[in-house]
Amino acid sequence: MGAAVPALADPGPQPLRIGLVRYLKGVSTIDISCSEDFTVINKREQKTLVTSTYLEPIKVFARPDGIEIKTAKGQLVKTNDVIRICPAKPGGLLTISAPTRSFSQYRGVLEIQRINETTALLIVNEVSLEDYLMGVLPGEMPHTFHPEALKAQAIAARTYSEKGHGRHSASGFDMCDTVHCQVYIGSGGEKPSTTKAVKETQGLVAKYDGKLILAVYSADCGGRTQSGEDAGLMDAKDYLKSVADNDGADKPDYCCTNKSHKWIKIYTPQELGTALNATMKPPLEGLKSIAFCEYDESGRVKRVDIVDGKETRTITGAELRMTCGSTVIRSAKMIVCTVEDGKICFEGKGWGHGVGLCQWGAEGLAREPSKLNAEQILKHYYTGIEIGKLH
Ligand SMILES: [Zn+2]
Ligand SMILES: [Zn+2]
């Protein structure tokens, strides 16, 4: 048969393949509908398996011996190939719903396969870079931020995405839809302000020495960003310098309007010992003391000495943070002290790794009194870069 594959909007030179693992991990049944008529084709032969109107959702099941598609009229089609769900018109929006999960909507094409012959489905959204970014921005930055902060975020995310091709190649996609790569909420979460920022910066990326930069970013740098060198990103050390996120130590940080810019976490020695033992091998035999012994130039703790009844162990501040939980110990830019009853207090600033663009700082810089534009904001966080066209 080999029916023609419906024409889609020009996806650009190389569409991105995003693994939808945040809400859809492990599902074995999904419902798919589309705002346009759509077809289901098999990937190998590009043969049409099902055609459906926009009024007729389909169901897709992972079976022990392949994938089964059930049409709205009850027709069953089985295949052991990967299937592609393609809207008949550009801009068609595909909606996925799965039992017990919230539904979500995507631009582009959906590709569905079983994971390693199991009855779990892997759903990949093949989408153009610009369409992808419209679903990333509202997941990564509050849509109420200043337009110039949103544009700076759009350029950083575009640059980061373009370098993200093949990041999860072993799993069959480029990037996942979680904080591990970039939060991607699809077209259902798009907001007018974030979409405007993507459109107004279309094709713009950040380059250093003519090459795309590793445009890492985090929520709140705590008043000074960490250098690429201290973060172990040696390839990016020329433009990921540690920069002060204020006009001087006695002035407010650009990121200080973040409500959780400063944070405190207090543990009893027993609670902290239990938390640390999530990763300590062999486990601590009663926590005696914890000391921060070395800091990097951004004020992030580099070396933590932990003493139990037997020995002293050394971990990094980043490891301490990941062990206790990155939402509890929000950054490694912190001090430790003992408070009443021998309790241990971590007192810190910022949220996230603090390398590259500071999102709350971008918001602060875009507003009075600095009023920087997107390019100026990016040049503050990425030293010596240029903004230019991707192609
Ligand atoms: Zn990822
Ligand atoms: Zn900051």
PDB file of C-alpha atoms in Angstrom, residues 23 73 89 103 124 159 162 183 191 194 237 242 244 250 293 307 321 326 359:
ATOM      1  CA  TYR A  23       3.801  11.229  33.482  1.00  0.00           C
ATOM      2  CA  LYS A  73     -15.437   1.807  15.486  1.00  0.00           C
ATOM      3  CA  LYS A  89      -2.566  19.001   8.778  1.00  0.00           C
ATOM      4  CA  PHE A 103      -3.781  14.109  29.990  1.00  0.00           C
ATOM      5  CA  VAL A 124       8.292   9.747  21.911  1.00  0.00           C
ATOM      6  CA  THR A 159      20.906  26.613  22.694  1.00  0.00           C
ATOM      7  CA  GLU A 162      20.269  22.034  20.066  1.00  0.00           C
ATOM      8  CA  VAL A 183      10.848  20.168  31.716  1.00  0.00           C
ATOM      9  CA  LYS A 191       1.155  30.488  27.651  1.00  0.00           C
ATOM     10  CA  THR A 194       6.215  32.357  26.813  1.00  0.00           C
ATOM     11  CA  LYS A 237      34.981  26.795  31.559  1.00  0.00           C
ATOM     12  CA  SER A 242      31.636  32.653  38.415  1.00  0.00           C
ATOM     13  CA  ALA A 244      28.422  38.125  41.153  1.00  0.00           C
ATOM     14  CA  ASP A 250      26.324  44.995  50.399  1.00  0.00           C
ATOM     15  CA  CYS A 293      36.192  22.360  55.200  1.00  0.00           C
ATOM     16  CA  VAL A 307      32.730  11.888  61.554  1.00  0.00           C
ATOM     17  CA  ARG A 321      22.736  17.997  48.744  1.00  0.00           C
ATOM     18  CA  SER A 326      17.781  18.675  46.404  1.00  0.00           C
ATOM     19  CA  GLN A 359      16.403  32.517  36.293  1.00  0.00           C
TER      20      GLN A 359
END
